[in-house]
CSV table of C-alpha atoms in Angstrom, one decimal:
chain,number,residue,atom,x,y,z
A,1,MET,CA,-4.0,-127.6,-88.7
A,2,THR,CA,-7.7,-128.1,-87.9
A,3,CYS,CA,-9.9,-125.2,-86.8
A,4,ALA,CA,-10.1,-126.6,-83.3
A,5,ALA,CA,-6.3,-127.1,-83.1
A,6,ARG,CA,-5.7,-123.6,-84.4
A,7,VAL,CA,-8.0,-122.1,-81.7
A,8,LYS,CA,-6.2,-124.2,-79.0
A,9,PHE,CA,-2.8,-123.0,-80.2
A,10,MET,CA,-3.9,-119.3,-80.2
A,11,LEU,CA,-5.3,-119.6,-76.7
A,12,ARG,CA,-2.1,-121.2,-75.5
A,13,LYS,CA,-0.1,-118.4,-77.1
A,14,ALA,CA,-2.3,-115.7,-75.6
A,15,VAL,CA,-1.9,-117.1,-72.1
A,16,TRP,CA,1.8,-117.4,-72.6
A,17,LEU,CA,2.2,-113.8,-73.8
A,18,ILE,CA,0.1,-112.4,-70.9
A,19,GLY,CA,2.3,-114.2,-68.4
A,20,VAL,CA,5.5,-112.9,-70.0
A,21,VAL,CA,4.2,-109.3,-70.2
A,22,VAL,CA,3.2,-109.4,-66.5
A,23,THR,CA,6.6,-110.7,-65.3
A,24,LEU,CA,9.0,-108.9,-67.6
A,25,VAL,CA,9.0,-105.8,-65.3
A,26,GLY,CA,10.5,-107.8,-62.5
A,27,CYS,CA,13.5,-109.2,-64.3
A,28,GLU,CA,16.2,-107.1,-62.8
A,29,LYS,CA,14.7,-107.2,-59.3
A,30,ILE,CA,15.5,-110.9,-58.8
A,31,PRO,CA,17.9,-111.0,-55.8
A,32,ASP,CA,21.4,-112.3,-56.1
A,33,ALA,CA,21.8,-113.4,-52.5
A,34,THR,CA,21.9,-117.2,-51.8
A,35,GLY,CA,20.0,-117.2,-48.5
A,36,SER,CA,20.4,-119.9,-45.8
A,37,ALA,CA,18.7,-122.9,-44.3
A,38,GLU,CA,16.7,-120.4,-42.2
A,39,THR,CA,15.7,-117.9,-44.8
A,40,GLY,CA,15.3,-120.3,-47.7
A,41,PRO,CA,17.2,-120.4,-51.0
A,42,GLN,CA,17.6,-117.1,-52.9
A,43,GLY,CA,19.1,-116.1,-56.2
A,44,ARG,CA,18.1,-116.9,-59.8
A,45,ILE,CA,17.5,-120.2,-61.7
A,46,VAL,CA,17.6,-120.4,-65.5
A,47,PHE,CA,15.6,-123.3,-67.1
A,48,VAL,CA,14.0,-124.5,-70.3
A,49,GLY,CA,10.2,-124.2,-70.6
A,50,GLY,CA,7.5,-124.4,-73.2
A,51,GLY,CA,7.2,-121.4,-75.6
A,52,PRO,CA,4.2,-120.2,-77.5
A,53,SER,CA,4.9,-122.1,-80.7
A,54,GLU,CA,5.2,-125.6,-79.3
A,55,ASN,CA,8.9,-124.9,-78.9
A,56,PHE,CA,11.2,-124.7,-75.9
A,57,VAL,CA,12.8,-121.5,-74.8
A,58,ILE,CA,14.8,-120.2,-71.8
A,59,PHE,CA,13.3,-118.7,-68.7
A,60,LEU,CA,14.5,-117.1,-65.5
A,61,MET,CA,12.9,-117.4,-62.1
A,62,ARG,CA,13.5,-117.1,-58.4
A,63,PRO,CA,14.1,-120.3,-56.4
A,64,ASP,CA,10.5,-120.2,-55.2
A,65,GLY,CA,9.2,-120.2,-58.8
A,66,SER,CA,8.1,-116.5,-58.7
A,67,GLY,CA,9.4,-113.7,-61.0
A,68,LEU,CA,9.1,-115.8,-64.2
A,69,VAL,CA,10.7,-114.0,-67.1
A,70,SER,CA,11.2,-115.3,-70.7
A,71,LEU,CA,14.7,-114.5,-72.0
A,72,ILE,CA,13.8,-115.3,-75.6
A,73,ASP,CA,11.6,-113.2,-78.0
A,74,VAL,CA,8.0,-114.4,-78.1
A,75,GLU,CA,8.1,-114.7,-81.9
A,76,ASP,CA,11.1,-117.0,-81.8
A,77,ARG,CA,10.1,-120.5,-83.1
A,78,ALA,CA,13.5,-122.2,-82.5
A,79,ASP,CA,14.3,-124.6,-79.7
A,80,TYR,CA,16.7,-123.9,-76.9
A,81,THR,CA,18.3,-126.4,-74.5
A,82,GLY,CA,21.1,-126.9,-71.9
A,83,PRO,CA,21.6,-123.4,-70.5
A,84,SER,CA,24.7,-122.8,-68.3
A,85,TRP,CA,25.8,-119.6,-66.4
A,86,SER,CA,29.1,-117.7,-66.9
A,87,PRO,CA,31.1,-117.7,-63.6
A,88,ASN,CA,30.1,-114.0,-62.9
A,89,GLY,CA,26.4,-114.7,-63.6
A,90,GLU,CA,26.3,-112.0,-66.3
A,91,GLN,CA,25.9,-114.3,-69.3
A,92,ILE,CA,24.3,-117.6,-70.2
A,93,VAL,CA,25.5,-120.2,-72.7
A,94,PHE,CA,23.1,-122.6,-74.4
A,95,ALA,CA,22.5,-124.8,-77.5
A,96,SER,CA,19.9,-123.9,-80.1
A,97,ASN,CA,18.8,-124.4,-83.7
A,98,ARG,CA,17.9,-120.7,-84.1
A,99,GLN,CA,19.8,-120.2,-87.3
A,100,ASP,CA,19.5,-123.6,-89.0
A,101,LYS,CA,18.4,-127.1,-88.4
A,102,ASN,CA,21.6,-128.0,-86.5
A,103,TYR,CA,22.1,-127.1,-82.9
A,104,ASP,CA,25.0,-124.8,-82.2
A,105,ILE,CA,26.4,-123.1,-79.1
A,106,TYR,CA,25.3,-119.5,-78.3
A,107,VAL,CA,26.0,-116.9,-75.6
A,108,MET,CA,23.6,-114.2,-74.4
A,109,ASN,CA,23.5,-111.6,-71.6
A,110,ARG,CA,21.4,-112.6,-68.5
A,111,ASN,CA,18.5,-110.4,-69.7
A,112,GLY,CA,18.4,-112.2,-73.1
A,113,SER,CA,20.1,-109.5,-75.1
A,114,GLY,CA,23.3,-109.8,-77.3
A,115,ILE,CA,22.8,-113.3,-78.6
A,116,ARG,CA,25.8,-114.5,-80.6
A,117,ARG,CA,26.9,-117.9,-82.0
A,118,VAL,CA,30.2,-119.3,-80.6
A,119,VAL,CA,30.2,-122.7,-82.2
A,120,ASP,CA,29.0,-123.3,-85.7
A,121,HIS,CA,29.3,-126.9,-87.0
A,122,PRO,CA,26.9,-129.2,-88.9
A,123,GLY,CA,27.5,-132.1,-86.5
A,124,GLY,CA,25.3,-130.7,-83.8
A,125,ASP,CA,26.6,-129.2,-80.5
A,126,PHE,CA,25.1,-129.6,-77.1
A,127,SER,CA,25.5,-129.4,-73.3
A,128,PRO,CA,27.8,-126.3,-72.9
A,129,SER,CA,29.7,-125.7,-69.6
A,130,TRP,CA,31.5,-122.5,-68.9
A,131,SER,CA,35.1,-122.6,-67.5
A,132,PRO,CA,35.6,-120.9,-64.1
A,133,ASP,CA,38.0,-118.3,-65.6
A,134,GLY,CA,35.2,-117.3,-68.0
A,135,GLN,CA,37.5,-117.8,-71.1
A,136,ARG,CA,36.4,-121.2,-72.4
A,137,ILE,CA,33.4,-123.3,-73.0
A,138,ALA,CA,33.2,-127.1,-72.9
A,139,PHE,CA,30.5,-128.9,-75.0
A,140,GLN,CA,29.7,-132.2,-76.7
A,141,SER,CA,29.6,-132.7,-80.4
A,142,GLU,CA,29.7,-135.4,-83.1
A,143,ARG,CA,32.3,-134.3,-85.6
A,144,LYS,CA,33.2,-137.8,-86.8
A,145,ILE,CA,30.5,-140.4,-86.9
A,146,GLU,CA,33.0,-143.2,-86.1
A,147,ASN,CA,34.0,-141.4,-82.9
A,148,GLY,CA,30.5,-140.7,-81.6
A,149,GLN,CA,30.0,-137.8,-79.3
A,150,ASP,CA,33.2,-136.1,-78.0
A,151,ILE,CA,34.0,-133.4,-75.5
A,152,TYR,CA,35.4,-130.2,-77.0
A,153,VAL,CA,36.6,-126.9,-75.5
A,154,ILE,CA,36.6,-123.6,-77.3
A,155,GLY,CA,37.5,-120.0,-76.6
A,156,LEU,CA,34.8,-117.5,-75.8
A,157,ASP,CA,35.6,-115.8,-79.1
A,158,GLY,CA,35.2,-119.1,-81.1
A,159,SER,CA,38.9,-119.7,-81.4
A,160,GLY,CA,41.2,-122.6,-80.3
A,161,GLU,CA,38.7,-125.4,-80.6
A,162,GLN,CA,40.1,-128.7,-79.2
A,163,ASN,CA,38.8,-132.2,-78.9
A,164,LEU,CA,39.6,-133.6,-75.5
A,165,THR,CA,38.2,-137.1,-76.0
A,166,PRO,CA,39.0,-138.1,-79.6
A,167,GLN,CA,38.8,-141.9,-79.1
A,168,ALA,CA,35.8,-143.9,-80.3
A,169,GLY,CA,32.7,-144.0,-78.1
A,170,ASN,CA,30.4,-141.4,-76.7
A,171,ASP,CA,31.6,-138.8,-74.2
A,172,GLU,CA,29.0,-136.3,-73.1
A,173,LEU,CA,27.7,-133.8,-70.6
A,174,PRO,CA,30.9,-132.0,-69.5
A,175,ALA,CA,31.0,-130.2,-66.2
A,176,TRP,CA,33.9,-128.0,-65.2
A,177,SER,CA,35.2,-128.2,-61.6
A,178,PRO,CA,35.1,-124.9,-59.7
A,179,ASP,CA,38.9,-124.6,-59.7
A,180,GLY,CA,39.1,-125.2,-63.5
A,181,GLN,CA,41.5,-128.1,-63.1
A,182,LYS,CA,39.1,-130.9,-63.9
A,183,ILE,CA,36.1,-131.8,-66.1
A,184,ALA,CA,33.6,-134.4,-65.1
A,185,PHE,CA,31.7,-136.1,-68.0
A,186,VAL,CA,29.7,-139.2,-69.0
A,187,ARG,CA,31.3,-142.0,-70.9
A,188,ARG,CA,29.3,-144.6,-72.9
A,189,GLY,CA,26.1,-143.1,-71.7
A,190,ARG,CA,26.3,-144.7,-68.3
A,191,GLU,CA,29.6,-144.0,-66.4
A,192,VAL,CA,30.7,-140.8,-64.7
A,193,TYR,CA,34.4,-139.9,-65.3
A,194,VAL,CA,36.6,-137.0,-64.4
A,195,MET,CA,39.6,-135.9,-66.4
A,196,ASN,CA,42.1,-133.1,-66.3
A,197,ALA,CA,41.0,-130.0,-68.1
A,198,ASP,CA,43.4,-130.8,-71.0
A,199,GLY,CA,41.7,-134.2,-71.5
A,200,SER,CA,44.4,-136.3,-69.9
A,201,ASN,CA,44.1,-138.9,-67.2
A,202,PRO,CA,40.4,-139.8,-67.3
A,203,VAL,CA,39.4,-141.6,-64.1
A,204,PHE,CA,36.2,-143.6,-63.6
A,205,LEU,CA,34.0,-142.5,-60.7
A,206,ALA,CA,30.5,-144.1,-60.7
A,207,ARG,CA,28.1,-146.3,-62.5
A,208,GLY,CA,26.6,-149.2,-60.4
A,209,THR,CA,27.0,-152.9,-59.8
A,210,GLU,CA,24.9,-154.4,-62.6
A,211,PRO,CA,25.4,-154.1,-66.4
A,212,ARG,CA,22.2,-152.1,-66.8
A,213,HIS,CA,22.9,-149.7,-64.1
A,214,ALA,CA,23.9,-146.2,-65.3
A,215,SER,CA,25.1,-142.9,-63.8
A,216,SER,CA,25.1,-139.6,-65.6
A,217,GLN,CA,24.7,-135.8,-65.5
A,218,PRO,CA,27.5,-134.8,-63.0
A,219,ALA,CA,27.3,-131.4,-61.3
A,220,TRP,CA,30.1,-130.1,-59.0
A,221,SER,CA,29.3,-128.5,-55.7
A,222,PRO,CA,30.6,-124.9,-55.4
A,223,ASP,CA,33.5,-125.9,-53.2
A,224,GLY,CA,34.5,-128.7,-55.5
A,225,ARG,CA,34.4,-131.3,-52.8
A,226,ARG,CA,31.3,-133.2,-54.0
A,227,ILE,CA,29.6,-134.2,-57.3
A,228,ALA,CA,25.9,-134.6,-57.6
A,229,PHE,CA,24.7,-137.0,-60.4
A,230,VAL,CA,21.8,-139.2,-61.4
A,231,SER,CA,21.8,-143.0,-61.2
A,232,ASN,CA,19.6,-146.0,-61.0
A,233,MET,CA,22.3,-148.0,-59.0
A,234,HIS,CA,19.7,-148.6,-56.3
A,235,GLN,CA,17.3,-150.3,-58.7
A,236,PRO,CA,17.1,-154.2,-58.8
A,237,ILE,CA,17.2,-154.9,-62.6
A,238,ALA,CA,16.0,-158.1,-64.2
A,239,GLY,CA,16.7,-159.0,-67.8
A,240,THR,CA,19.7,-158.3,-70.0
A,241,PRO,CA,21.1,-155.1,-71.5
A,242,GLY,CA,19.2,-154.1,-74.6
A,243,SER,CA,15.9,-155.5,-73.6
A,244,SER,CA,12.8,-153.3,-73.8
A,245,SER,CA,11.8,-153.4,-70.1
A,246,LEU,CA,11.9,-150.2,-68.2
A,247,TRP,CA,15.2,-149.7,-66.3
A,248,GLY,CA,15.7,-146.0,-65.8
A,249,GLU,CA,14.3,-145.2,-62.4
A,250,PHE,CA,16.9,-142.5,-61.9
A,251,GLU,CA,17.4,-140.6,-58.6
A,252,ILE,CA,19.7,-137.8,-57.4
A,253,TYR,CA,23.0,-139.1,-55.8
A,254,VAL,CA,26.0,-137.3,-54.4
A,255,MET,CA,29.6,-138.5,-54.0
A,256,ASN,CA,32.9,-137.1,-53.0
A,257,ALA,CA,34.9,-135.7,-55.9
A,258,ASP,CA,37.1,-138.8,-55.9
A,259,GLY,CA,34.1,-141.1,-56.2
A,260,SER,CA,34.0,-142.2,-52.6
A,261,GLU,CA,31.1,-142.1,-50.2
A,262,VAL,CA,28.3,-142.4,-52.7
A,263,ARG,CA,24.9,-141.5,-51.2
A,264,ARG,CA,21.4,-141.5,-52.6
A,265,LEU,CA,19.6,-138.2,-51.9
A,266,SER,CA,16.1,-138.4,-53.6
A,267,ARG,CA,13.5,-141.2,-53.3
A,268,GLU,CA,11.1,-140.0,-55.9
A,269,ALA,CA,11.5,-142.4,-58.8
A,270,ASN,CA,9.3,-145.3,-59.9
A,271,SER,CA,8.3,-147.0,-63.1
A,272,THR,CA,6.7,-143.7,-64.4
A,273,ARG,CA,8.9,-141.1,-62.8
A,274,ALA,CA,12.6,-140.1,-62.7
A,275,MET,CA,14.8,-137.3,-61.3
A,276,GLN,CA,17.3,-135.6,-63.6
A,277,PHE,CA,19.8,-132.7,-64.1
A,278,PRO,CA,20.9,-131.6,-60.5
A,279,SER,CA,22.4,-128.2,-59.9
A,280,TRP,CA,23.7,-126.7,-56.7
A,281,SER,CA,22.9,-123.4,-55.0
A,282,PRO,CA,26.0,-121.1,-54.7
A,283,ASP,CA,26.3,-121.8,-51.0
A,284,GLY,CA,26.1,-125.6,-51.5
A,285,LYS,CA,23.1,-126.0,-49.2
A,286,TRP,CA,20.4,-126.7,-51.8
A,287,ILE,CA,20.0,-128.8,-55.0
A,288,VAL,CA,17.5,-128.0,-57.8
A,289,ALA,CA,16.6,-130.7,-60.2
A,290,GLU,CA,14.2,-131.8,-62.9
A,291,ARG,CA,11.4,-134.4,-62.2
A,292,VAL,CA,10.0,-136.1,-65.2
A,293,GLN,CA,6.8,-138.2,-65.1
A,294,ILE,CA,4.8,-140.0,-67.7
A,295,ASP,CA,1.4,-138.2,-68.2
A,296,PRO,CA,-1.3,-140.8,-67.3
A,297,GLU,CA,-3.8,-139.0,-69.5
A,298,VAL,CA,-1.7,-138.7,-72.7
A,299,SER,CA,0.2,-141.6,-74.1
A,300,PHE,CA,3.9,-141.1,-74.5
A,301,SER,CA,3.6,-137.6,-73.1
A,302,LYS,CA,5.7,-136.4,-70.2
A,303,ILE,CA,5.2,-133.8,-67.4
A,304,TYR,CA,8.3,-131.9,-66.3
A,305,ARG,CA,8.7,-130.2,-62.9
A,306,VAL,CA,11.5,-128.2,-61.3
A,307,VAL,CA,12.0,-129.4,-57.8
A,308,MET,CA,14.3,-128.4,-54.9
A,309,MET,CA,15.8,-130.2,-51.9
A,310,ALA,CA,18.4,-129.6,-49.2
A,311,ASP,CA,21.8,-131.0,-49.9
A,312,ASP,CA,21.0,-134.1,-47.7
A,313,GLY,CA,18.0,-134.9,-49.8
A,314,SER,CA,15.4,-133.7,-47.3
A,315,GLY,CA,12.5,-131.3,-47.9
A,316,VAL,CA,11.8,-132.0,-51.5
A,317,ARG,CA,9.3,-129.5,-52.9
A,318,GLU,CA,8.0,-128.5,-56.3
A,319,VAL,CA,9.1,-125.2,-57.7
A,320,ARG,CA,7.7,-125.1,-61.2
A,321,THR,CA,5.6,-127.3,-63.5
A,322,GLY,CA,4.3,-127.0,-67.1
A,323,ARG,CA,4.7,-128.4,-70.5
A,324,GLY,CA,8.4,-127.9,-70.1
A,325,ALA,CA,10.2,-127.1,-66.8
A,326,ARG,CA,13.6,-128.6,-67.6
A,327,PHE,CA,17.4,-128.3,-67.2
A,328,PRO,CA,17.4,-126.0,-64.2
A,329,ARG,CA,20.7,-124.2,-63.4
A,330,TRP,CA,21.3,-122.0,-60.4
A,331,ALA,CA,23.2,-118.8,-61.0
A,332,PRO,CA,26.5,-118.3,-59.3
A,333,GLN,CA,26.8,-115.9,-56.3
């Protein structure tokens, strides 16, 4: 590392540390109420942001972006991704390479304490989702290269691991329904499905009308009646699958849980911007999401922002920005 680069790194770390120290005091004061359309959204949002060592760690904030708190030790140099709340809001499950090069599934308390590994496998484990009864975690993993990514479930104590989608092909991004009876997931990287919680009866819900359309990242509404997801099904696409032209102008959509009445919510995407990873507020009136945009000043660099909108897509506003403001997840009530 050059002298100039070392100075830049130290300055970045100093600023990050000051911000964490200032906000740590307010951690337990973040309200649990969900608010209303009149008072504005309330509660807590967990997300992934840039740490002091060019890594990505887990933060907590209020829905207006205030009360920022790091849940990971400032000296930690590992990367963290895909946080998801326990049904009672007391714990967070996530994926990390904190103990070796492979990503495994971990659980911690909502204040960052008590971190323990639940899944340990060299294949790499990602995208955990907590069951509504609090007893199991669904996640994706590649255990057999010929199968690609599969959806697994495991007990909170690490026992009873089961592969729900053992057939060949990628199955990813599981999301448990609020009643615990279904799991929504993504098949082949572009189609939203839902299956029974035991892996039986997978049913196709959404993709689009053209071969290069894709739908992904399903998120259940708290009442289980709707599923938010991302898609580029609105996008006129030229060319053929596999070509190098840009085709991922993803927006936030919503549909009924049976795949009917698909509606586009956001209108933010273009050739340099996309919307990703929706998550519902506990009262179902708000959706928080990630907006990613190519940085015009730095080649191949991206700017991430956490944004919020009403459940009809109106009133989009920015909540948080930075080197990383990704994977927002709203705490349950």
